[in-house]
Short mmCIF file of C-alpha atoms in Angstrom, two decimals:
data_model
loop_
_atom_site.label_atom_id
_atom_site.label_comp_id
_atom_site.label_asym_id
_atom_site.label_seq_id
_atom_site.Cartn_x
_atom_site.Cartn_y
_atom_site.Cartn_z
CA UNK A 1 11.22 -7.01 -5.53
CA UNK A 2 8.80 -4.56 -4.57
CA UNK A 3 11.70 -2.47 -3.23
CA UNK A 4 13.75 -2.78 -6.52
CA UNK A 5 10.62 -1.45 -8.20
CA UNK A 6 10.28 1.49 -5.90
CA UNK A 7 14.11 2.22 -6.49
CA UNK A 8 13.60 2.47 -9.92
CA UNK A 9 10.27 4.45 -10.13
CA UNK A 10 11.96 6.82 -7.30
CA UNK A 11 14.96 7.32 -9.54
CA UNK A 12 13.31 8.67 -12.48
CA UNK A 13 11.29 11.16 -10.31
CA UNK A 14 14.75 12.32 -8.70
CA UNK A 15 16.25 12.44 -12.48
CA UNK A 16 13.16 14.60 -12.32
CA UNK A 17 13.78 16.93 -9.95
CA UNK A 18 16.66 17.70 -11.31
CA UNK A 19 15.62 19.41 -14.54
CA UNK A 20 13.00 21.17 -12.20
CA UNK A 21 15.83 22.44 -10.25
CA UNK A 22 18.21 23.64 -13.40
CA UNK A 23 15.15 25.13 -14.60
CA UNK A 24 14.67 26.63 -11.36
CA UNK A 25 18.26 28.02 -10.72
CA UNK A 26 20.43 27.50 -13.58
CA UNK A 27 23.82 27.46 -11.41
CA UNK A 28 22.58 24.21 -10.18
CA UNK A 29 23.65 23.06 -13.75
CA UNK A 30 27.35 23.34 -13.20
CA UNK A 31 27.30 22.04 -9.66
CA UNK A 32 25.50 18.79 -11.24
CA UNK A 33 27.92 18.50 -13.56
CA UNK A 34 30.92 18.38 -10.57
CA UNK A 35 29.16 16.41 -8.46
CA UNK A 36 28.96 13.60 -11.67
CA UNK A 37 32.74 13.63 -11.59
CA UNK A 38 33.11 13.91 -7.71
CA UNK A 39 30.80 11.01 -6.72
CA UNK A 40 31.51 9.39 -10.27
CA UNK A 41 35.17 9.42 -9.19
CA UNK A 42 34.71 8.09 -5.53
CA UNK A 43 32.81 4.80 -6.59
CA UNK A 44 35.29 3.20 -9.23
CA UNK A 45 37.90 4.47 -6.38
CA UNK A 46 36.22 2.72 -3.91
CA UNK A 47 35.64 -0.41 -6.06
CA UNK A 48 38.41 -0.64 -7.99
CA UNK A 49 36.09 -0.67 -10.85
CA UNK A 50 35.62 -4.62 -9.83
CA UNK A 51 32.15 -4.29 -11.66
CA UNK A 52 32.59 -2.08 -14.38
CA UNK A 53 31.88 0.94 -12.52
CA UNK A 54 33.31 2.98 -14.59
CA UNK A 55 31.32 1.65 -17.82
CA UNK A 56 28.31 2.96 -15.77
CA UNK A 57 29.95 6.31 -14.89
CA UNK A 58 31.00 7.25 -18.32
CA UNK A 59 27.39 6.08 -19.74
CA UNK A 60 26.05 8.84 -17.52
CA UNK A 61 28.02 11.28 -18.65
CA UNK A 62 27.05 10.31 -22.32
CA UNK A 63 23.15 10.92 -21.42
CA UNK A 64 24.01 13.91 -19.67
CA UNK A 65 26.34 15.60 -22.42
CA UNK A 66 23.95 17.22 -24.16
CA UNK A 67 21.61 18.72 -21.01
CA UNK A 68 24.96 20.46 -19.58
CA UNK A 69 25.41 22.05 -22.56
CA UNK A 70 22.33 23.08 -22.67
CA UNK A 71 22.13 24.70 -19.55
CA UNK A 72 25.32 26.04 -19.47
CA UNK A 73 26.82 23.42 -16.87
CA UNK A 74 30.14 21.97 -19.25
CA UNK A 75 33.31 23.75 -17.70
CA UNK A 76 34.27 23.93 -21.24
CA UNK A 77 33.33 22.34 -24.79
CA UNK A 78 34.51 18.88 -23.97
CA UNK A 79 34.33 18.40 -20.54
CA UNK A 80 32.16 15.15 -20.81
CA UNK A 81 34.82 13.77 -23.72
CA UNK A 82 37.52 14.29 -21.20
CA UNK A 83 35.84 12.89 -18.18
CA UNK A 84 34.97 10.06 -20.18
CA UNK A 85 38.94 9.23 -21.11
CA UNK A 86 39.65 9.74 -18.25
CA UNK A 87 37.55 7.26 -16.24
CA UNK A 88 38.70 4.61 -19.13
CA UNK A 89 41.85 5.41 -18.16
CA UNK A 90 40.86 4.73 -14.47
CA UNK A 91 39.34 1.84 -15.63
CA UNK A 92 42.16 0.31 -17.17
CA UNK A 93 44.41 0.94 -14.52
CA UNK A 94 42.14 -1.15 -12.10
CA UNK A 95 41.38 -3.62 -14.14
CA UNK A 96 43.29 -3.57 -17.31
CA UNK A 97 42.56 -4.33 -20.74
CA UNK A 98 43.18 -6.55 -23.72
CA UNK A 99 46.01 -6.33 -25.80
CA UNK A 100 43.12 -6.23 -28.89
CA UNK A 101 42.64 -3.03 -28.01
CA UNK A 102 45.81 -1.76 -29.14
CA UNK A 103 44.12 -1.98 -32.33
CA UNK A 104 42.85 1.35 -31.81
CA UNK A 105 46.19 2.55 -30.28
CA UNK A 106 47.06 2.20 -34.21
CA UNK A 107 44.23 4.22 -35.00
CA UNK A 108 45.82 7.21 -32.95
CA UNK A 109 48.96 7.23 -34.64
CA UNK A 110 47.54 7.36 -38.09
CA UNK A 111 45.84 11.14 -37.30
CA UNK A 112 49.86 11.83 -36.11
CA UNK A 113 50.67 13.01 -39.87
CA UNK A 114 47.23 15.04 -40.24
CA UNK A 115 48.85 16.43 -36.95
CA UNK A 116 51.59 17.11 -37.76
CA UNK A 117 50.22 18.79 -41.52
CA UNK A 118 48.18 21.30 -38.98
CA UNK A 119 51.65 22.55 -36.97
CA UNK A 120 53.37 22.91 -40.24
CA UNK A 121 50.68 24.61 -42.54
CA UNK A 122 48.41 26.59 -40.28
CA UNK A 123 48.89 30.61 -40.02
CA UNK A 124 50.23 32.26 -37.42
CA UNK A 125 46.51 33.67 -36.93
CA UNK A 126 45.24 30.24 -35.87
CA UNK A 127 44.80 28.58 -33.13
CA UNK A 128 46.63 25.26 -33.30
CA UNK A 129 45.64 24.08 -30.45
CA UNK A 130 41.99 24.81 -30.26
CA UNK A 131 42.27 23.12 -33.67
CA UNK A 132 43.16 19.98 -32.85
CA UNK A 133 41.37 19.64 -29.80
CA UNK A 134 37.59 20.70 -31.21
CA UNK A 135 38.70 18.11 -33.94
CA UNK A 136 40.53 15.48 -32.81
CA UNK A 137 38.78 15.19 -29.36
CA UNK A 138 35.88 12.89 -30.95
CA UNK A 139 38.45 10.23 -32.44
CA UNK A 140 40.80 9.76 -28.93
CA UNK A 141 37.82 9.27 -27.39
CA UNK A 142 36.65 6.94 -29.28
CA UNK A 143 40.09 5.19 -29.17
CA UNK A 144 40.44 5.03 -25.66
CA UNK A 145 37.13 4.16 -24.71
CA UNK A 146 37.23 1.32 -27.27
CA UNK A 147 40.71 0.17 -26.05
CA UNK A 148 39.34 -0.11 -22.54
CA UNK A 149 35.99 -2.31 -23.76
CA UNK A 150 37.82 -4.18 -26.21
CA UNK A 151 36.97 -8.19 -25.70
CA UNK A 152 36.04 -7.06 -21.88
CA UNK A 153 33.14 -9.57 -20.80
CA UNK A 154 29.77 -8.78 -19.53
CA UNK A 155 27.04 -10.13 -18.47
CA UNK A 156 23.99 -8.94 -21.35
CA UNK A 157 21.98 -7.53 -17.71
CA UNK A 158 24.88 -5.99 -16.22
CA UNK A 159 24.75 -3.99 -19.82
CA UNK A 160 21.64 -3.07 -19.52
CA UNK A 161 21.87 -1.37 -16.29
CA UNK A 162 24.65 0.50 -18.35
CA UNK A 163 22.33 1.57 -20.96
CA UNK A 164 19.71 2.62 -18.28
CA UNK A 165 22.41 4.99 -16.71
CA UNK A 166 22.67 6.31 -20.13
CA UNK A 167 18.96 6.73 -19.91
CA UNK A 168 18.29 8.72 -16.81
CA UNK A 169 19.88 11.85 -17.26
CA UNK A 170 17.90 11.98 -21.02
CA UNK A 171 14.70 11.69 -18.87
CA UNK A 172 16.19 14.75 -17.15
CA UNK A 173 16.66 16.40 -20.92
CA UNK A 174 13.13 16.02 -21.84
CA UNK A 175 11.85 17.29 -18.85
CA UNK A 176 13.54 20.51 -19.25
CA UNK A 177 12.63 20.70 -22.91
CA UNK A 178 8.71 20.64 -21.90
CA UNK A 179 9.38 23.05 -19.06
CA UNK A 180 11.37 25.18 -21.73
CA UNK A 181 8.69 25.19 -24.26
CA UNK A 182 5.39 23.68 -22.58
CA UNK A 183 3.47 24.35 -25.92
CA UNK A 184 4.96 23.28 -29.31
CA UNK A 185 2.19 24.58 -30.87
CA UNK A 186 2.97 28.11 -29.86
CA UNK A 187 6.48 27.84 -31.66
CA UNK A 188 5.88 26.28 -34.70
CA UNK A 189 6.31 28.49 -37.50
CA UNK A 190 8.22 26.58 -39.77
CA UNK A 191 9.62 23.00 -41.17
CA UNK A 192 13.45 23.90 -40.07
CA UNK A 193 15.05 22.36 -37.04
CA UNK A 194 13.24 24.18 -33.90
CA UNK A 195 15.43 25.80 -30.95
CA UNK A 196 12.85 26.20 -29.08
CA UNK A 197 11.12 23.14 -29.03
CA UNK A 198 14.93 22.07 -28.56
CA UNK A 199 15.61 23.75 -25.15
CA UNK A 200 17.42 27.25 -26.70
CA UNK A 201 20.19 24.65 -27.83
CA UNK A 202 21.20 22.71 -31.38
CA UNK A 203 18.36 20.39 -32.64
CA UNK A 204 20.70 18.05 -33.99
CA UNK A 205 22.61 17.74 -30.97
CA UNK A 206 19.17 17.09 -29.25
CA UNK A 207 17.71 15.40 -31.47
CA UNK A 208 20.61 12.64 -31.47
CA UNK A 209 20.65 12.06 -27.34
CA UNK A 210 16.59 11.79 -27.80
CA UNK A 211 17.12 9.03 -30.03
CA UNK A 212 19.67 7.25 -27.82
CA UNK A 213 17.06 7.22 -25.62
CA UNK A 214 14.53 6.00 -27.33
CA UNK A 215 16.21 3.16 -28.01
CA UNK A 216 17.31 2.36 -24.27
CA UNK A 217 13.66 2.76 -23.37
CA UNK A 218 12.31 0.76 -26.29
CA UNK A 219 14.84 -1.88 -24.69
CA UNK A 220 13.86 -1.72 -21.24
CA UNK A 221 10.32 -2.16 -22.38
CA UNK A 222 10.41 -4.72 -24.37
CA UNK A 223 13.10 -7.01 -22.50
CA UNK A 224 13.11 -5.93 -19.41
CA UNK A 225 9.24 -5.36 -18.36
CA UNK A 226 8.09 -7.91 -16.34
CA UNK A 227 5.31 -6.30 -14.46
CA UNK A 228 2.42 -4.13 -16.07
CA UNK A 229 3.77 -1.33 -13.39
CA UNK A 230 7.04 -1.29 -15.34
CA UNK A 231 5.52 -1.69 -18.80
CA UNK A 232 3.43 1.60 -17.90
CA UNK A 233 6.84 3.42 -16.73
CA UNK A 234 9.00 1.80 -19.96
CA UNK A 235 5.90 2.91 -22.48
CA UNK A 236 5.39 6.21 -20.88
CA UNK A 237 8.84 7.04 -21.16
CA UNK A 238 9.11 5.55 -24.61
CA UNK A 239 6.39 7.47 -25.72
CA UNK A 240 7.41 10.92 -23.82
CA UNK A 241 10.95 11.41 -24.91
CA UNK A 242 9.57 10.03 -28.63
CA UNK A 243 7.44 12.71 -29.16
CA UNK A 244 9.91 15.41 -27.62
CA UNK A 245 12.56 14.06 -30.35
CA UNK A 246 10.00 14.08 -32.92
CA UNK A 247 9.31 17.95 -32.45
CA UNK A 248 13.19 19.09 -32.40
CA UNK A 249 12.28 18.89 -36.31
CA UNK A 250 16.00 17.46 -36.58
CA UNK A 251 15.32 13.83 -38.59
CA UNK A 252 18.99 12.49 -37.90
CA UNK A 253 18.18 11.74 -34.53
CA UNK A 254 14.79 10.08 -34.71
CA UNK A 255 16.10 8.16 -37.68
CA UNK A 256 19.09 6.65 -36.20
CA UNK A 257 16.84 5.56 -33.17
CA UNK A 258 14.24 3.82 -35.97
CA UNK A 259 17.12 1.93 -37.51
CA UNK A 260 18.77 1.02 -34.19
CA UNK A 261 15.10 -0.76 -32.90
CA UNK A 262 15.04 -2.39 -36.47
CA UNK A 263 18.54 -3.83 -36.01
CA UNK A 264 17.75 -4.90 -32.25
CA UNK A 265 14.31 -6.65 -33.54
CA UNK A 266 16.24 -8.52 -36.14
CA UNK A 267 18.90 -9.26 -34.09
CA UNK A 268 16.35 -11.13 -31.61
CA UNK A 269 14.08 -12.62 -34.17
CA UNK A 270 16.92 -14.51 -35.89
CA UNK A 271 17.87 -15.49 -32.57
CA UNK A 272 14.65 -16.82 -31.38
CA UNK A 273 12.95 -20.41 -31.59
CA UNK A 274 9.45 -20.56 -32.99
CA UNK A 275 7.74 -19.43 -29.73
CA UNK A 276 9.93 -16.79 -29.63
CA UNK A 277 8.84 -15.53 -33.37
CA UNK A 278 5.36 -15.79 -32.23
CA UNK A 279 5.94 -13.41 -29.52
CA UNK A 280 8.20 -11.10 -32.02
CA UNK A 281 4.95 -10.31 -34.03
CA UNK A 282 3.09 -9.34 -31.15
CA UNK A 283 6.32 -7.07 -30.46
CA UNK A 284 5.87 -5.46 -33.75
CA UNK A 285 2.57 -5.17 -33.49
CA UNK A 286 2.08 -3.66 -30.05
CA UNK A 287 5.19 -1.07 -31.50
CA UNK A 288 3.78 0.07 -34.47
CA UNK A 289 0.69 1.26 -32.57
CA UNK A 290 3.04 3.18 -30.56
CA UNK A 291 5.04 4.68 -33.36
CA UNK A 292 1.78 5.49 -35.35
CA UNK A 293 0.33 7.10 -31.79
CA UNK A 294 2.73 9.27 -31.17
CA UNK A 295 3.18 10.47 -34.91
CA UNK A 296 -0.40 10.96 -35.19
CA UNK A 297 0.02 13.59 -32.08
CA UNK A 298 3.28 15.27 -32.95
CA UNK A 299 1.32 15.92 -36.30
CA UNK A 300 -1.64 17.37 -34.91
CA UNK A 301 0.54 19.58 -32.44
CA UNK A 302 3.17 20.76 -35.27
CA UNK A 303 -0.15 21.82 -37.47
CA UNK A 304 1.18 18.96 -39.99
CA UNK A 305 4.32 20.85 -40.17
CA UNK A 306 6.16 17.52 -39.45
CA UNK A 307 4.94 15.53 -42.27
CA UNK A 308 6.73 18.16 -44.63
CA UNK A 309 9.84 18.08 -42.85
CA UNK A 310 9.94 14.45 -43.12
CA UNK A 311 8.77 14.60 -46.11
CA UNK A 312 11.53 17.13 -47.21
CA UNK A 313 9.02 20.55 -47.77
CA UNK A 314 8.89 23.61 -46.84
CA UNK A 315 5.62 24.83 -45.05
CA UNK A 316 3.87 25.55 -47.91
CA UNK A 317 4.58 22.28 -49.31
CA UNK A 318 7.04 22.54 -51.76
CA UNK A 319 9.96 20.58 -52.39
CA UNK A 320 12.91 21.22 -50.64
CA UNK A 321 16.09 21.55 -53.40
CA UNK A 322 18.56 19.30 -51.08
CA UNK A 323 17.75 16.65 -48.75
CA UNK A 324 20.41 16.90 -46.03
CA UNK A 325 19.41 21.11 -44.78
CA UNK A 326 23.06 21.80 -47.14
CA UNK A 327 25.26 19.36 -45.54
CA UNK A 328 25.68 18.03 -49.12
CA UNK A 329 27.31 20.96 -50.44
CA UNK A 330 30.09 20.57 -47.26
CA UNK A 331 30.35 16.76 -48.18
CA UNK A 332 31.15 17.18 -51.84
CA UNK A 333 33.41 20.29 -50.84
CA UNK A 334 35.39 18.01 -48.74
CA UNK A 335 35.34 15.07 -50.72
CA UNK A 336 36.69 17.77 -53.29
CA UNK A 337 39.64 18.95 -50.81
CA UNK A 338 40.27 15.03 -50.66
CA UNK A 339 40.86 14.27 -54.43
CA UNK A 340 43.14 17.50 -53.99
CA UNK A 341 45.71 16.57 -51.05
CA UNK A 342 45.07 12.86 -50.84
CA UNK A 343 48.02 11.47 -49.58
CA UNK A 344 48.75 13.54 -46.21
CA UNK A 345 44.87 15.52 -46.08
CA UNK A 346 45.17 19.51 -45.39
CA UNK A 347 45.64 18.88 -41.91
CA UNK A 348 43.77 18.45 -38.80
CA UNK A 349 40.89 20.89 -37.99
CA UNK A 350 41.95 22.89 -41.16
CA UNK A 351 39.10 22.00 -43.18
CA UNK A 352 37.39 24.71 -41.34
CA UNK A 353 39.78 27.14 -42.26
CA UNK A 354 39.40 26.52 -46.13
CA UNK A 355 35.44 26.70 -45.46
CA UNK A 356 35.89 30.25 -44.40
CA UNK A 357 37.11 30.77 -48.11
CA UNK A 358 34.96 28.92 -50.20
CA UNK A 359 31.54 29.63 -48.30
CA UNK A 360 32.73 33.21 -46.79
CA UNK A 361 32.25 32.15 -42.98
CA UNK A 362 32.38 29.39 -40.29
CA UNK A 363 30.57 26.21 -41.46
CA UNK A 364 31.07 23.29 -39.61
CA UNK A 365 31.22 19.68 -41.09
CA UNK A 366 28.54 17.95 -40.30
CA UNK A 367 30.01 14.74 -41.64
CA UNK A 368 33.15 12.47 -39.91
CA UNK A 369 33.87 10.20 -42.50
CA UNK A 370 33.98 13.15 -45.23
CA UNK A 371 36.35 15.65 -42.42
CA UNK A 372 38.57 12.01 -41.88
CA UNK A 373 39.18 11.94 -45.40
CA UNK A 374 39.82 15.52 -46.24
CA UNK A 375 41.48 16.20 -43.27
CA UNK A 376 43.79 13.17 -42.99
CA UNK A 377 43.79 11.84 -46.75
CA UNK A 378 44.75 7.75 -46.87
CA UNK A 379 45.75 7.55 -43.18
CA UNK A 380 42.25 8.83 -42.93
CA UNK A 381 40.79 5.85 -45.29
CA UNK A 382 42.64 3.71 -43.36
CA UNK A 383 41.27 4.81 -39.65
CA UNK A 384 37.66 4.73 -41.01
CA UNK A 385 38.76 0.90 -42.30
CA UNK A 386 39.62 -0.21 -38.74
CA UNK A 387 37.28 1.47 -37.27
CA UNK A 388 34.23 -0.29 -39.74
CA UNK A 389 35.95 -3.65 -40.18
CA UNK A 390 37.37 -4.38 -36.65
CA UNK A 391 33.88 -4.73 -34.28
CA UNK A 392 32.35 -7.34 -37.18
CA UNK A 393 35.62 -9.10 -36.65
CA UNK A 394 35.10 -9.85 -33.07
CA UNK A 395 31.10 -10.17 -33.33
CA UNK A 396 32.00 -13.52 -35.24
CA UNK A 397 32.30 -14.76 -31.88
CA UNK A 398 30.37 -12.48 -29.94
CA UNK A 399 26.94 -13.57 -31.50
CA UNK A 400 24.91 -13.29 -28.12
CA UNK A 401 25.67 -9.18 -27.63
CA UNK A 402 21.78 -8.57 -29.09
CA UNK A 403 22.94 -4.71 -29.11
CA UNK A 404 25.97 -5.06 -31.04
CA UNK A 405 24.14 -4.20 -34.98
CA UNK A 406 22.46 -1.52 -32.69
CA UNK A 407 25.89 0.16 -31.11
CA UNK A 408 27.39 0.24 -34.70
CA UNK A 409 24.41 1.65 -36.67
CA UNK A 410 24.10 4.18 -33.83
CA UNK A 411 27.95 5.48 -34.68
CA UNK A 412 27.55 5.03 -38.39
CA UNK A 413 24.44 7.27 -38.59
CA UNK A 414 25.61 9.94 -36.17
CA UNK A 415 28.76 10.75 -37.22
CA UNK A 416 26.93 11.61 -40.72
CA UNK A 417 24.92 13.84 -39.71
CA UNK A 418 26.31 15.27 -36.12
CA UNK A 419 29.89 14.34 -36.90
CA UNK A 420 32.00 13.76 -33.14
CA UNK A 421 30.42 17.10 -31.19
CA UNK A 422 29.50 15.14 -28.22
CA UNK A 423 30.70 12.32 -27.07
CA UNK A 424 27.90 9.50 -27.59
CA UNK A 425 28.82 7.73 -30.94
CA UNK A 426 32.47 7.67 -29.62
CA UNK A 427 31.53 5.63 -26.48
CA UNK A 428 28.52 3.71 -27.69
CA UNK A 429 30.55 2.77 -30.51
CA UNK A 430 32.83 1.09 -28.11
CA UNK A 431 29.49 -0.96 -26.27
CA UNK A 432 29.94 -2.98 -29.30
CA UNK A 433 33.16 -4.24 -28.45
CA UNK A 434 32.19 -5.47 -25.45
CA UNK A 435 31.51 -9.79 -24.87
CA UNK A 436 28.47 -10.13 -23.78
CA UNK A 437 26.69 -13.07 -22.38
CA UNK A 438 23.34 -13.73 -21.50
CA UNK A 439 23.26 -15.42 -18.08
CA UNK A 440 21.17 -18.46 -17.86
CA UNK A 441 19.13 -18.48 -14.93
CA UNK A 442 19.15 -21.35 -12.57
CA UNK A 443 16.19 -23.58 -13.01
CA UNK A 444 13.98 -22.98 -10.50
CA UNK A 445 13.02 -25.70 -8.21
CA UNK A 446 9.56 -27.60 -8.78
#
């Protein structure tokens, strides 16, 4: 046990190291990012992905996403979306998958006439295929990673250990945004979203794998701690990549986390017994000394600054005229292009293309749902149906995956306010597919 513990600790110094070492000598960034595939690649070969290997693979990747692009290590734009379908694919050649999961198969052929919209309507200036890709990327993902997890059984600690190889590579993230910017107080000029504070890269972007991991250390704390050693770890991780989320000055991110711990604590309170409950408070307790600790420092070191951005005002303390930094105004202009072509959409990835006109330059939707609906009109509505209706479906009987209101909330809320760039809510949003059960240990002899 002792050994396990070492393992663990050791790991999150190597994790580290690495960010030390990117920092260091930023070429190291893209030979991380090949070995990932390389040695990602040789264990579900070896295996056969007989445990799921390539759950654990792919849920690096996720955490990792955002720190390659951030230090220049993606091969190109969607490198991690790409390695992810393609280690689903790996995995369901090793080990199959359910025929529920051609469920989302039918999701793929309803963006075929929004496809097929783009090749007939777009100039001869654009670029069709950089089109469809930047746009359409996000959704196969999606569909093939929730094909492959569709129904698939796991054990509720094997899932965990999925989630904490999600986790690592964020620890790696953070670590590079304090070496980045060491002092947030020296950068703090205003309430917008901070680059610098966000490693030179988007704060939203940030913000959103911050959050992610914030929950999966919330988790690891809270159910998985056994030992005050590991509480310290779990809290001081918590606590670490908290704060650094907190000062991206991006909201979406630290929000989404918020809601996912709500919907993990309900989750478990509803499924305790009275003992259990008793324990809960304590939870919430011990949790909301955190959350009030690490707000009370973020606001001393943003000079208050953070209160107005969460409170929506500028840093003199006005009122800020919208609420979502102008994603609004995209929103109602494509909910606008909707009511206009609502049968067939104006295409894949041609929503951009129609922004250039009505707000004189590239602005990129911020919003999924609003892009699915302009872009592929009813087939659109009807995606975004499957896609909301078909994980409660299978939760019915699934009622012991604790993460599953978690996973969904986590998709929901990031694909309103990030949209598909990376590939997180595509692949989390497929953890709640999964059947989980929570083994029942063996009763221990008296």
């Amino acid at each position: 046990m002792k050994n396990t513990k070492f393992s663990y600790l050791a790991i999150i110094i190597f994790h580290a190291l690495i960010a030390l070492a990117v920092f260091a000598v930023p070429f190291f960034s893209k030979i991380y990012a090949l070995l990932i595939f390389i040695v990602g690649f040789a264990i579900v070969n070896k295996n056969k992905n007989r445990n799921n290997e390539v759950l654990y693979v792919s849920a690096y990747l996720i955490g990792v996403e955002v720190f390659l692009r951030m230090t220049g290590g993606n091969l190109n734009n969607e490198y991690v979306k790409f390695l992810v379908m393609f280690f689903m694919f790996c995995g369901m050649f090793y080990s199959n998958f359910s025929k529920g999961g051609l469920t989302y198969l039918f999701f793929l052929v309803l963006l075929i006439p929004g496809i097929l919209t783009t090749v007939s309507d777009a100039g001869v200036d654009a670029d069709i295929k950089k089109l469809l890709i930047f746009n359409l990327s996000g959704s196969f993902c999606l569909a093939i990673s929730a094909m492959y997890m569709f129904n698939r059984r796991i054990l509720f600690g094997d899932l965990q250990n999925v989630l904490i190889a999600m986790g690592l590579p964020i620890i790696t993230t953070t670590v590079y945004l304090f070496l980045y910017n060491p002092s947030v107080k020296d950068v703090i000029t205003g309430t917008q979203s901070n680059f610098e504070t966000s490693g030179g890269f988007g704060p939203n972007q940030v913000s959103t794998i911050l959050g992610l991991g914030v929950f999966v250390f919330f988790c690891q704390l809270v159910l998985f701690s056994k030992t005050k050693k590991l509480i310290m770890i779990n809290g001081a991780l918590l606590l670490f990549i908290t704060y650094r989320g907190i000062v991206t000055f991006s909201r979406g991110g630290i929000f989404t986390a918020a809601a996912m711990i709500i919907c993990l604590m309900f989750l478990l309170y509803k499924n305790s017994n009275a003992a259990g409950r008793r324990k809960f408070i304590l939870v919430f307790a011990v949790t909301s000394l955190m959350a009030a600790g690490v707000w009370t420092y973020s606001s001393i070191q943003t000079y208050g600054m953070i209160e107005k951005r969460y409170a929506n005002k500028d840093a003199l303390g006005r009122d800020k005229a919208d609420r979502l930094g102008g994603r609004e105004v995209i929103m109602n202009e494509e909910i606008k292009v909707f009511l206009e072509n609502p049968i067939l959409g104006i295409g894949a990835g041609m929503g951009k293309e129609v922004r250039k006109k009505t707000f004189e330059g590239d602005v990129a939707s911020h919003n999924e749902i609003t892009r699915l609906l302009s872009e592929h009109g009813i087939f659109g509505i009807l995606g975004l149906l499957l896609m909301l209706i078909t994980p409660f479906i299978l939760y019915i009987n699934n009622r012991q995956h604790l993460y599953f209101l978690s996973f969904f909330v986590f998709w929901l809320l990031t694909i309103n306010h990030a949209a598909m760039r990376t590939a997180a809510p595509a692949f989390v949003y497929a953890l709640s597919l999964l059947s989980v059960k929570i083994k029942i240990p063996d009763q221990a002899e008296v």
